[in-house]
């Protein structure tokens, strides 16, 4: 009897010791039971994994060498497999394809090359079953010159006369000249003479893309109706193309447009960089226009219910202007103005301090209560594997998956696809075709637009056509979905692990963020949440072996951390415990570490309480000893 009671007393003392030992790191634990609905205030898009599909290059279902809607529907389960929340489709609308869909002839029709409206409806049905949301490209700056609106405007139809930006030009010494010196993004004058109307029209992109006139209220209402049409078809939002170009400065009292000043660093008068675009981009009216489109989406939701519909705004503007797209004290704007800093500010030679500064630049400028987003690539920029190195693909996907907010992945980046060299003969991008064989490569966007690589079969499983619209990458037998599924630490499988972890972790969805360069080579992202695990993402950006003491930079870390995600460059394995004062990272290595748990979490009286795991077992032992002594 005495022996049993002595054992019970020892158990109680051990429990007290356990409670004492467990106190130094109260925030480093995991919940084993749910405490309320912690995600109740998170909207679907705030931690979403967005995926851009370039329809021409994703999957060809009918053998014509061009991807289509049925091909997308067929492969949507793949997006579910890799953890995607929503997919943004580049334009699928009726178009003569002068700029591969960004020259729209009918904003509410599906281009025959991509399928039919019935095919789109089928895609929406498949997406709904898979719980994948569809985001459409909204191209507001211009239409095609084959659009009925433009034809009627050029003919002087009173209803459409001022739908586009027209001007008779300047007369100098009896000769007619363009209204201003403005230059097109795709080289040369931004003004094109129209013989029928006997006036110039503005085109900030190719001449077959005349700019709409948003100073005309009819244009604004017509484009708002385009949004309403597709919302009624069930889409979850829109990516707004080329937002900064939508407005240009109004003509002066004499109906003249001002010339833009030139840049002294560009000596090519045909090149877009020759001028400072102070009158043709980032006009103040543009921000208010985006707010009006957000109001259209919010009004639709109030009327029809359902989850929030979103706007994603494409803008490479200065950071202070980009932040205005979020909204202000009186109006809501785009939920996700695209964050292109990882594209525009990082290069192959950037060190960890540059990575830190780039991440913090967005987070520190972002208005309170807004959601961050991280974009690594798109159809207009070189692929991340070519831009920053194929050996950095995993670490960059790891970075965007563990930074706060949403991320946007361009198709193929999860595989490590890289740019494909395209000859002048095979070049189809108008940005390059408007140049010449000696300089086209610096303007071409074809290299990042080549067909997706599904298998090692003909045409990489993208098509069974004798010729695809762009050549297939030569490395498709080594870089494809089918092969990478079989390799545990392939780029694809690391990507899948990242998003599985992200969806399971309250900390990665809701936690506080600390981004810190530990040296020139090593970047750390620490995510912490009270009453939950702490996560630490580590990237060794360079080619040397790096040994680091994590507690020098993060003194509140526990002595040991558990490895939860590795890459093929790592020497440690998932599940390993590492000493937080001495960790070795291999060249171009990246890891995610997690604090180990010392607590069970339980709820009582509406409050979260903690109980040490060892204490639970000792308490049970105490009960058992007491009962056995009776």
XYZ file of C-alpha atoms in Angstrom:
630
model
C 0.000 0.000 0.000
C 2.768 2.420 1.030
C 4.745 1.487 -2.075
C 1.786 2.245 -4.344
C 1.121 5.588 -2.700
C 4.808 6.503 -2.877
C 4.678 5.759 -6.598
C 1.664 8.015 -6.969
C 3.486 10.824 -5.128
C 6.506 10.455 -7.415
C 4.201 10.623 -10.422
C 2.699 13.878 -9.145
C 6.173 15.354 -8.581
C 7.238 14.341 -12.073
C 4.143 16.019 -13.476
C 5.066 19.273 -11.718
C 8.607 19.019 -13.101
C 7.190 18.354 -16.569
C 4.991 21.455 -16.329
C 8.015 23.521 -15.307
C 10.217 22.200 -18.118
C 7.534 22.816 -20.682
C 7.105 26.527 -19.938
C 10.092 28.175 -21.755
C 8.559 27.603 -25.163
C 4.798 28.067 -24.730
C 4.207 28.938 -28.391
C 5.948 25.897 -29.822
C 3.361 23.158 -29.875
C 0.630 21.710 -32.024
C -3.075 21.316 -31.466
C -4.284 17.745 -31.446
C -7.934 18.727 -31.162
C -9.787 21.524 -32.830
C -10.462 24.652 -30.804
C -13.318 26.372 -32.595
C -13.301 27.285 -36.223
C -9.984 29.058 -36.583
C -10.453 29.670 -40.318
C -13.881 31.292 -40.019
C -12.529 34.704 -40.953
C -10.415 33.538 -43.905
C -11.924 33.870 -47.365
C -11.181 31.247 -49.988
C -8.723 33.406 -51.915
C -6.677 34.750 -49.027
C -4.399 31.730 -48.805
C -5.209 30.373 -52.257
C -2.913 28.520 -54.611
C -3.679 30.132 -57.977
C -2.501 28.549 -61.219
C -2.280 30.299 -64.577
C -3.280 28.256 -67.610
C -2.247 29.502 -71.028
C -4.977 27.648 -72.965
C -3.097 27.356 -76.274
C -0.367 25.401 -74.508
C -2.049 23.379 -71.770
C -3.774 20.392 -73.445
C -4.976 19.790 -76.995
C -8.054 17.549 -77.094
C -8.785 17.520 -80.839
C -5.364 17.118 -82.464
C -5.037 20.540 -84.110
C -1.827 21.388 -82.223
C -3.500 24.062 -80.073
C -4.763 23.616 -76.527
C -8.474 24.044 -75.844
C -11.226 24.079 -73.222
C -11.917 20.351 -73.388
C -8.221 19.735 -72.846
C -8.339 21.905 -69.730
C -11.437 20.094 -68.450
C -9.718 16.745 -69.051
C -6.707 17.762 -66.975
C -8.406 19.674 -64.155
C -7.972 16.652 -61.836
C -4.226 17.291 -62.132
C -4.732 20.727 -60.590
C -6.675 19.124 -57.767
C -3.824 16.648 -57.299
C -1.244 19.382 -56.811
C -3.365 21.451 -54.423
C -4.646 24.279 -56.622
C -7.474 26.489 -55.344
C -8.308 28.381 -58.537
C -7.046 28.626 -62.084
C -6.798 31.780 -64.149
C -7.299 31.209 -67.877
C -5.610 33.514 -70.373
C -8.178 34.817 -72.919
C -10.532 32.262 -74.474
C -12.698 34.760 -76.358
C -13.419 35.212 -80.068
C -10.312 36.749 -81.611
C -8.364 36.940 -84.880
C -5.354 35.999 -82.694
C -3.099 38.885 -83.698
C -1.914 38.807 -80.076
C -3.087 35.266 -79.306
C -6.379 36.174 -77.702
C -5.566 39.537 -76.200
C -7.162 41.122 -79.289
C -10.813 40.354 -78.618
C -13.468 40.585 -81.325
C -16.342 39.489 -79.066
C -16.011 39.647 -75.295
C -18.902 37.262 -74.615
C -18.128 34.487 -77.105
C -15.699 31.574 -76.963
C -13.108 31.451 -79.746
C -13.763 28.419 -82.007
C -10.116 27.403 -81.730
C -10.734 26.802 -78.014
C -14.202 25.258 -78.342
C -17.786 26.360 -77.815
C -19.838 27.900 -75.051
C -21.101 24.384 -74.322
C -17.473 23.350 -73.799
C -17.028 26.243 -71.401
C -20.147 25.198 -69.486
C -18.761 21.664 -69.278
C -15.481 23.036 -67.935
C -17.384 24.925 -65.258
C -19.243 21.744 -64.278
C -16.009 19.775 -63.934
C -14.407 22.594 -61.954
C -17.367 22.735 -59.580
C -17.194 19.000 -58.894
C -13.480 19.311 -58.130
C -13.948 22.498 -56.084
C -11.561 24.423 -58.331
C -12.555 27.984 -59.069
C -12.259 29.517 -62.543
C -10.827 33.014 -63.022
C -11.120 34.594 -66.477
C -8.843 37.115 -68.148
C -10.541 40.503 -68.515
C -8.884 42.641 -71.210
C -10.291 46.158 -70.787
C -7.724 48.393 -72.484
C -8.549 47.488 -76.075
C -10.494 45.280 -78.442
C -9.618 43.808 -81.800
C -9.987 46.042 -84.842
C -12.312 43.275 -86.056
C -14.680 43.895 -83.137
C -18.118 45.110 -84.212
C -17.736 48.081 -81.880
C -14.639 49.274 -83.715
C -16.133 48.760 -87.143
C -19.151 50.848 -86.174
C -16.943 53.469 -84.550
C -14.773 53.733 -87.673
C -17.938 54.124 -89.757
C -19.078 57.048 -87.596
C -22.075 55.259 -86.055
C -23.349 57.778 -83.455
C -23.707 55.062 -80.800
C -20.068 53.981 -81.141
C -18.436 57.125 -82.568
C -16.463 57.836 -79.380
C -15.986 54.226 -78.220
C -12.286 54.457 -79.140
C -9.597 57.153 -78.943
C -9.659 58.997 -82.280
C -7.800 62.144 -83.386
C -7.332 63.922 -86.736
C -3.617 64.382 -86.102
C -1.316 67.378 -86.224
C -0.835 69.480 -89.328
C 2.716 70.699 -89.865
C 3.693 72.496 -93.064
C 0.649 71.086 -94.779
C 1.506 67.513 -93.776
C -0.489 65.371 -91.378
C 1.343 63.721 -88.487
C 0.278 61.500 -85.562
C -1.308 63.404 -82.659
C 1.674 62.815 -80.354
C 5.004 61.014 -80.095
C 3.548 58.154 -78.041
C 5.112 54.752 -78.679
C 3.438 51.343 -78.655
C 4.546 48.677 -76.199
C 5.204 46.588 -79.334
C 7.400 49.267 -80.986
C 6.676 52.154 -83.294
C 4.006 54.843 -83.122
C 0.992 54.191 -80.903
C -1.175 55.935 -83.526
C -2.552 54.277 -86.673
C -4.214 56.098 -89.566
C -7.637 54.781 -90.597
C -8.498 55.496 -94.222
C -12.219 55.023 -93.725
C -12.656 57.464 -90.862
C -9.773 59.709 -91.979
C -8.433 59.881 -88.443
C -5.794 58.249 -86.266
C -6.757 55.784 -83.543
C -4.678 55.005 -80.469
C -3.235 51.520 -79.922
C -0.874 51.097 -77.001
C -0.202 47.547 -78.154
C -0.338 46.166 -81.729
C -2.209 48.163 -84.347
C -4.953 45.540 -84.447
C -5.715 46.393 -80.787
C -7.388 49.831 -80.769
C -7.685 51.418 -77.313
C -11.167 51.830 -75.857
C -12.144 55.304 -74.662
C -12.973 55.091 -70.963
C -13.847 58.774 -70.832
C -17.043 57.640 -72.547
C -19.571 56.381 -69.927
C -21.044 53.978 -72.515
C -17.710 52.165 -72.713
C -17.511 51.815 -68.939
C -21.033 50.396 -68.730
C -20.481 48.062 -71.680
C -17.363 46.577 -70.090
C -19.121 46.254 -66.732
C -21.781 44.247 -68.549
C -19.039 41.947 -69.851
C -18.134 41.215 -66.225
C -21.779 40.559 -65.369
C -22.152 38.151 -68.297
C -19.315 35.899 -67.152
C -20.262 36.176 -63.483
C -23.659 34.786 -64.462
C -21.815 31.864 -66.095
C -20.324 31.023 -62.691
C -16.772 32.341 -62.759
C -15.179 33.313 -59.452
C -13.433 36.449 -60.645
C -11.178 38.090 -63.165
C -7.548 38.868 -63.785
C -7.474 42.400 -65.245
C -4.971 42.701 -68.083
C -2.657 45.702 -68.564
C -4.521 47.866 -66.046
C -2.140 50.875 -66.058
C -2.773 51.527 -69.768
C -6.560 51.860 -69.561
C -6.564 55.655 -69.317
C -4.332 58.157 -71.069
C -4.226 61.887 -70.396
C -7.132 63.849 -71.865
C -6.413 66.271 -74.735
C -5.902 69.939 -73.807
C -8.229 72.840 -74.543
C -7.022 72.878 -78.136
C -7.767 69.129 -78.434
C -4.067 68.303 -78.573
C -2.199 65.504 -76.800
C 1.104 66.263 -75.107
C 4.300 64.563 -76.172
C 6.021 62.344 -73.617
C 9.619 63.153 -72.627
C 12.334 60.765 -73.725
C 14.690 58.595 -71.705
C 18.382 59.269 -72.242
C 19.283 55.605 -71.701
C 17.435 54.337 -74.810
C 18.615 55.455 -78.256
C 16.122 53.464 -80.326
C 13.225 55.813 -81.237
C 11.027 52.819 -82.106
C 11.500 51.164 -78.722
C 8.940 51.541 -75.939
C 11.695 52.456 -73.495
C 12.623 55.509 -75.567
C 9.978 57.592 -73.767
C 8.901 58.237 -70.179
C 5.261 57.190 -70.195
C 3.876 59.874 -67.943
C 0.731 60.491 -70.023
C -0.231 56.976 -71.104
C 0.059 54.840 -67.953
C -0.906 55.143 -64.286
C -3.401 57.947 -64.733
C -5.423 58.628 -61.556
C -8.731 57.714 -63.198
C -7.515 54.124 -63.604
C -7.686 53.411 -59.868
C -11.277 54.599 -59.627
C -12.210 52.467 -62.633
C -10.908 49.353 -60.870
C -12.949 50.316 -57.793
C -16.052 50.517 -60.000
C -15.402 46.995 -61.310
C -15.049 45.716 -57.750
C -18.446 47.297 -57.030
C -19.889 45.299 -59.945
C -18.594 42.060 -58.405
C -19.806 42.932 -54.908
C -23.229 43.906 -56.216
C -23.500 40.591 -58.046
C -22.629 38.720 -54.869
C -25.216 40.596 -52.830
C -27.853 39.763 -55.413
C -26.915 36.146 -56.126
C -25.057 35.013 -52.998
C -22.178 32.572 -52.973
C -18.539 33.103 -52.109
C -16.723 36.344 -52.769
C -15.752 37.019 -56.388
C -12.325 38.541 -56.818
C -10.244 40.845 -58.983
C -6.549 40.244 -59.653
C -4.899 43.276 -61.244
C -1.882 43.105 -63.543
C 0.305 46.131 -62.935
C 4.058 46.659 -62.991
C 3.622 50.192 -61.619
C 5.661 51.749 -58.787
C 4.848 50.163 -55.449
C 2.976 53.177 -54.057
C 0.619 53.120 -57.036
C 0.154 49.345 -56.916
C -0.982 49.594 -53.295
C -3.786 51.980 -54.287
C -5.403 49.159 -56.262
C -6.308 47.447 -52.972
C -8.820 50.184 -52.186
C -9.084 53.091 -49.764
C -11.134 54.213 -46.791
C -14.309 54.548 -48.847
C -13.999 52.020 -51.697
C -12.804 48.454 -52.165
C -10.481 47.640 -55.057
C -8.773 44.518 -56.347
C -8.375 41.852 -53.687
C -5.029 40.885 -55.237
C -3.045 43.503 -57.138
C -0.342 41.280 -58.578
C 2.974 41.362 -56.759
C 5.624 41.044 -59.466
C 8.579 41.981 -57.257
C 10.005 38.454 -57.294
C 10.109 38.792 -61.090
C 11.234 42.382 -61.467
C 13.703 42.756 -58.592
C 15.486 39.401 -58.311
C 18.185 38.144 -60.651
C 20.465 35.137 -60.817
C 23.057 37.049 -58.776
C 20.718 38.315 -56.026
C 21.814 37.415 -52.501
C 19.704 36.597 -49.469
C 19.561 40.252 -48.417
C 18.009 41.103 -51.799
C 15.438 38.335 -51.324
C 14.658 39.669 -47.844
C 14.293 43.227 -49.117
C 12.053 42.129 -51.973
C 9.662 40.237 -49.688
C 9.591 42.973 -47.068
C 9.031 45.687 -49.656
C 5.567 44.307 -50.369
C 4.713 43.428 -46.774
C 5.785 46.822 -45.425
C 3.974 48.820 -48.106
C 0.782 46.765 -48.011
C -2.126 48.531 -46.255
C -3.253 46.991 -42.981
C -5.841 44.263 -43.348
C -4.982 43.452 -46.968
C -3.706 40.143 -48.361
C -0.264 39.640 -49.880
C 0.389 37.614 -52.999
C 3.512 36.260 -54.671
C 3.965 35.727 -58.411
C 7.016 33.850 -59.724
C 6.216 33.819 -63.435
C 3.665 34.270 -66.183
C 3.222 34.046 -69.948
C 5.025 37.376 -70.501
C 8.221 36.742 -68.535
C 11.033 34.165 -68.738
C 10.367 31.075 -66.656
C 11.756 31.043 -63.140
C 14.020 28.080 -63.967
C 15.642 30.105 -66.756
C 15.599 33.436 -64.960
C 16.875 32.377 -61.541
C 18.154 28.856 -62.199
C 16.601 25.408 -62.474
C 18.444 24.499 -59.263
C 16.416 27.167 -57.443
C 12.966 26.024 -58.574
C 12.176 24.093 -55.386
C 13.381 26.813 -53.042
C 11.352 29.481 -54.825
C 8.200 27.360 -54.769
C 8.969 26.760 -51.085
C 9.306 30.502 -50.527
C 5.975 31.417 -52.112
C 4.176 28.562 -50.336
C 5.325 29.694 -46.903
C 5.121 33.474 -47.228
C 1.742 34.873 -46.089
C -1.175 35.277 -48.472
C -1.853 33.820 -51.908
C 0.535 32.628 -54.599
C 0.274 32.423 -58.383
C 2.031 29.631 -60.287
C 2.422 29.699 -64.054
C 1.778 26.337 -65.700
C 4.900 24.189 -65.748
C 6.774 26.001 -62.990
C 5.832 23.159 -60.645
C 7.742 20.809 -62.987
C 10.794 22.996 -63.454
C 10.016 23.696 -67.121
C 12.415 26.214 -68.650
C 12.379 28.537 -71.646
C 12.668 26.977 -75.095
C 14.769 28.593 -77.787
C 12.560 29.480 -80.758
C 14.052 30.297 -84.142
C 13.095 33.451 -86.041
C 11.307 31.207 -88.528
C 9.116 29.671 -85.803
C 8.554 32.908 -83.869
C 4.895 33.955 -83.663
C 4.801 36.475 -80.796
C 3.919 39.910 -82.253
C 6.240 41.569 -79.763
C 9.135 39.796 -81.493
C 7.711 39.715 -85.018
C 7.613 43.522 -85.003
C 11.412 43.555 -84.727
C 13.996 41.753 -86.878
C 16.096 38.569 -86.798
C 19.017 40.259 -85.066
C 17.121 41.480 -81.968
C 13.899 39.445 -81.822
C 15.025 37.185 -78.981
C 15.063 40.011 -76.435
C 11.410 40.795 -77.247
C 9.958 37.315 -77.747
C 7.625 35.733 -75.216
C 7.355 32.481 -77.159
C 10.068 30.676 -75.106
C 7.908 30.641 -71.955
C 4.710 29.760 -73.832
C 5.658 26.355 -75.268
C 3.299 23.381 -74.733
C 2.943 21.776 -71.324
C 4.879 18.543 -70.813
C 2.594 15.735 -69.633
C 4.480 12.573 -70.654
C 7.497 11.366 -72.624
C 5.240 10.341 -75.539
C 4.751 12.208 -78.821
C 4.355 15.979 -78.371
C 4.999 15.472 -74.642
C 1.424 14.187 -74.300
C 0.145 17.673 -75.120
C -1.206 16.763 -78.562
C -1.097 14.124 -81.282
C -0.772 16.699 -84.063
C 2.007 16.507 -86.639
C 2.959 20.065 -85.663
C 2.153 21.998 -82.486
C 1.601 25.759 -82.523
C 4.998 26.222 -80.830
C 7.784 23.629 -80.675
C 7.955 21.188 -77.766
C 10.915 21.535 -75.388
C 13.777 19.184 -76.194
C 13.966 18.009 -72.562
C 10.347 16.801 -72.398
C 11.397 13.172 -71.857
C 13.123 14.207 -68.620
C 10.755 16.950 -67.467
C 7.127 15.834 -67.505
C 4.273 15.053 -65.133
C 4.292 11.286 -65.647
C 7.984 10.909 -64.811
C 8.018 13.366 -61.925
C 5.092 11.648 -60.234
C 7.374 8.618 -59.804
C 10.264 10.499 -58.165
C 9.661 11.253 -54.470
C 11.708 14.460 -54.496
C 10.946 15.698 -57.997
C 9.978 19.341 -58.425
C 6.379 18.199 -58.829
C 6.274 16.142 -55.649
C 7.985 18.846 -53.601
C 5.357 21.285 -54.907
C 2.563 18.910 -53.875
C 4.068 18.474 -50.397
C 4.293 22.236 -49.978
C 0.642 22.847 -50.693
C -0.507 19.882 -48.656
C 1.423 21.308 -45.707
C 0.066 24.783 -46.381
C -3.552 23.604 -46.337
C -3.048 21.610 -43.133
C -1.246 24.345 -41.189
C -3.027 27.145 -39.360
C 0.341 28.797 -38.864
C 1.151 28.968 -42.577
C -2.312 30.297 -43.318
C -2.684 32.780 -40.472
C 0.598 33.163 -38.616
C 2.887 36.130 -38.099
C 5.796 36.434 -40.521
C 9.458 37.254 -40.056
C 11.716 37.355 -43.137
C 15.428 37.542 -42.433
C 18.698 37.046 -44.315
C 20.930 35.031 -41.988
C 23.915 35.651 -44.261
C 24.549 36.581 -47.886
C 23.630 33.019 -48.803
C 20.827 31.984 -46.442
C 17.302 33.353 -46.251
C 14.888 32.398 -43.478
C 11.121 32.843 -43.268
C 9.686 32.247 -39.823
C 5.921 31.791 -39.392
C 4.486 31.679 -35.906
C 1.002 31.459 -34.399
C 0.037 31.383 -30.739
C -1.023 27.910 -29.611
C 0.288 26.341 -32.790
C 3.489 25.137 -34.400
C 6.221 27.463 -35.591
C 7.627 26.868 -39.082
C 10.991 27.938 -40.431
C 11.767 27.952 -44.164
C 15.469 28.033 -45.019
C 16.942 28.694 -48.459
C 20.619 28.390 -49.307
C 20.691 30.548 -52.413
C 24.323 29.939 -53.347
C 26.624 27.019 -54.167
C 28.509 26.711 -50.883
C 27.810 24.586 -47.813
C 26.414 26.829 -45.072
C 26.440 26.095 -41.327
C 24.089 28.270 -39.321
C 23.018 28.833 -35.727
C 19.300 29.512 -35.958
C 18.978 30.665 -32.365
C 21.363 33.541 -32.974
C 18.769 35.017 -35.302
C 15.668 33.596 -33.618
C 16.434 33.328 -29.872
C 12.984 31.985 -29.007
C 13.345 28.828 -31.093
C 13.377 25.524 -29.183
C 16.587 23.477 -29.047
C 15.306 20.999 -31.628
C 13.276 21.345 -34.787
C 11.702 18.662 -36.942
C 12.315 18.473 -40.699
C 8.986 18.468 -42.587
C 9.924 19.245 -46.235
C 13.203 18.596 -48.051
C 14.466 18.639 -51.640
C 16.747 16.273 -53.501
C 19.688 18.475 -52.486
C 19.082 17.910 -48.775
C 21.104 15.490 -46.676
C 18.542 15.408 -43.885
C 15.272 13.516 -44.222
C 11.680 14.293 -43.361
C 11.150 13.470 -39.682
C 14.766 14.103 -38.650
C 15.320 16.247 -35.559
C 17.981 18.890 -35.988
C 19.873 20.990 -33.482
C 18.755 24.598 -33.897
C 22.202 25.881 -32.923
C 24.051 23.960 -35.627
C 22.402 23.237 -38.973
C 24.237 22.510 -42.206
C 22.649 23.415 -45.534
C 23.921 21.901 -48.750
C 24.482 24.028 -51.895
C 21.133 25.353 -53.221
C 19.465 23.419 -50.405
C 16.081 24.365 -48.966
C 14.165 22.976 -45.993
C 11.074 23.572 -43.941
C 11.422 22.941 -40.215
C 8.690 22.690 -37.607
C 8.755 23.075 -33.852
C 8.217 19.800 -32.046
C 5.136 19.501 -29.860
C 5.147 19.320 -26.076
C 1.436 19.966 -25.581
C -2.047 18.669 -26.062
C -4.518 21.480 -26.606
C -8.036 21.340 -25.189
C -10.954 23.721 -24.685
C -12.734 24.569 -21.468
C -15.158 27.381 -20.670
C -14.614 28.746 -24.162
C -10.862 29.135 -23.636
C -7.872 27.312 -25.111
C -5.786 25.474 -22.496
C -2.514 23.570 -22.804
C -1.493 20.312 -21.161
C 1.995 18.808 -21.602
C 1.980 15.482 -23.392
C 4.212 13.875 -20.777
C 1.969 15.301 -18.084
C -1.031 13.539 -19.601
C 0.680 10.173 -19.378
C 1.923 10.823 -15.827
C -1.537 11.880 -14.706
C -2.984 8.669 -16.151
C -0.257 6.695 -14.385
C -1.162 8.446 -11.133
C -4.814 7.470 -11.536
C -3.875 3.879 -12.309
C -1.618 3.625 -9.242
C -4.276 5.119 -6.989
C -6.946 2.719 -8.231
C -4.612 -0.265 -7.873
C -3.927 0.649 -4.247
C -7.574 0.496 -3.264
